[in-house]
Amino acid sequence: MQRGKIAFGKINLNLTSTESKDSNCGNALACTSMGFKKIDKEQMQRKVEEISGDLENQNLKEIMGITSFGRKTAKIFDINEQIAKAKEVAPTQTQNENEELSKGNVLADEEGDEIIGPLPSTAINILRPTKDDESEDESEGEESDEDETDLLKNIPDTHEVKMQHGNRAILALAGDSAGARLASGSIDYDMCFWDFAGMDSAMRSFRTIQPCDNYPIRGLQYSITGDVILVISGNAQAKILDRDGFEKMECVKGDQYISDMNQTKGHTAQLTAGCWHPFTKEEFLTAALDGTLRIWKGLKNKEQNIVIKTRAQGGLKTNASSCGYNRDGTLIAAGCVDGSLQTWDTRRMFVNTTHCVRGAHQKNCEITSVVFSYLGHLIATRSNDESMKLWDLRNLKQPLHAWSNLYSRYDTTDCCFSPDDHLLVTGESLPKGQDQANMYFYNVQTFDEVKRIAVTDSHIIKTLWHPKLNQLFVGCGNGVIKCYYDEKRSFRGAKLCVVKTYRKKKHAEIMGVSQIITPHALPMFRQEKSRSSRKKIEKERLDPVKSRRPDLPITSGQGGRVASSGGTLSSYVIRNLGLSKRVDDDQDPREAILKYAKEAEENPYWIAPAYKKTQPKPVFSEPVDPSEESNEPNVKKAKKE
């Protein structure tokens, strides 16, 4: 089929009119020069304005470089010739030209002008290369493999460090937002503070305290600013400590004999969980076995602000075993002992729940952890029924996925999201017949197990993935805290401690000075002979001033120490008069008194002079000689009637 020739042209700016206008204007000027008086004033002004406008347009075109625009004539070509040319060029085109054409570059002719118009099918095939279905499937498989490798690279597990808290199970772990400190709490009532900037490779805590006496530490969390720590213990009263472990506040304990929990000032039973508000500085949430969640505001106000009651099916009371805020602070979630998951909106009244999932986990098995994702639309729950479930807040009727065979022995076993929300991490308690307890990493999108790490030969209770440090802290049942980090992807934290070597303290070196002995020197210039350090210490030990001997105990006195003679009159009399002459207790008291009878009669001093004038003369009965005794009976006096 013969095709006719088609001519394609460009839109040109015709400047011939301007040239004609210029010539006309020149003629007009000539006319005006020849006969100026014959043209009207208005007509002359109109001509001058047209000339000035044309000159301005020409100057503008010269400045923009478009003075020669549109002067070329339109090019005429044949489509059959273009098709034949494309067939000849297509097999001989190089790969670079194909790439340029695939990017959308336009064909050009020999003179460099663009060809505007429809292109042949061969050129279209060159511009848009086709792909087979097999290559597409291979590329999709490669992408999925790349995603898995990326998730594996994001897990910081190339190095590990061990920190020894004690010998008992670690129930609580908390790290401040800056990543400078770590706090750990155990079932042995101890709470340890770890400072990464101040520790060396020995990894020792700088302070150990017992903030809640003989109650185990069940939960710890730093505030958003990191200046205070919330301590949840087995007691009914939560405590707030500062960074150094000094108490700043203790919540009030409620009255146990009041049945209405709204009327009590605090919890009346053991605490189970607690957390800080995500951005309000002095607001925190606690949960207890009294069937309530309580919101506290302010460190000076010791009474709770809001009381939230958890209800089982049928309106009965149930206890909350875990609680938490979402990242925006607009939602509170609680996992209850009856297996239900309940949420409340903080912008509304707390009378009714916003969401309530009955049977989220097995009944009478504590939901040990409720964690929101960083984006806020996912929530993960961990329970003692050996399962972990992932939920979508937009549809809480059914879980997205449930992982089973995760044995849990402690009611504080938790789970956590990775900082990018792509992984979900949890640990298991050590089952029977197994040597190592594992930590599991699951993909949130595909729900597959990405990795499994054997941590220790004991239980795994707490897992903490710090978002700023990109380090994993794991609390174990044998009192060990393990820290996993990546040499390239992790920052500060435990990396600061590993490079510091433990150095013993250097003792002060004493330089010996040679002594000059001068036997004939004057006493004021004479120096003592140098003795050995042992003899010198023994001599100083005998000196009460140098040895700092404490005061010797006293034998008598009241209200403190007394002087040697006594501080009161009675002590003075006792010491100087009463005890000056001691009396032997072995002799007969009558003989001891009669011993001074002769002296008292000859030289009376105490009693006799006072009663000399009024003292009656004593009459003593004479002793009777037994030989003169008669056999006559004694005459009895007659009784008076």
XYZ file of C-alpha atoms in Angstrom, residues 583-584 587-597:
13
model
C 33.435 -2.833 155.413
C 34.083 -6.506 155.062
C 32.094 -10.290 159.806
C 29.031 -10.167 162.042
C 27.256 -6.807 161.803
C 26.697 -6.759 165.601
C 30.375 -7.228 166.246
C 31.200 -4.541 163.719
C 28.927 -2.075 165.533
C 30.103 -2.967 169.050
C 33.667 -2.556 167.881
C 33.075 1.197 167.827
C 31.109 1.259 171.142
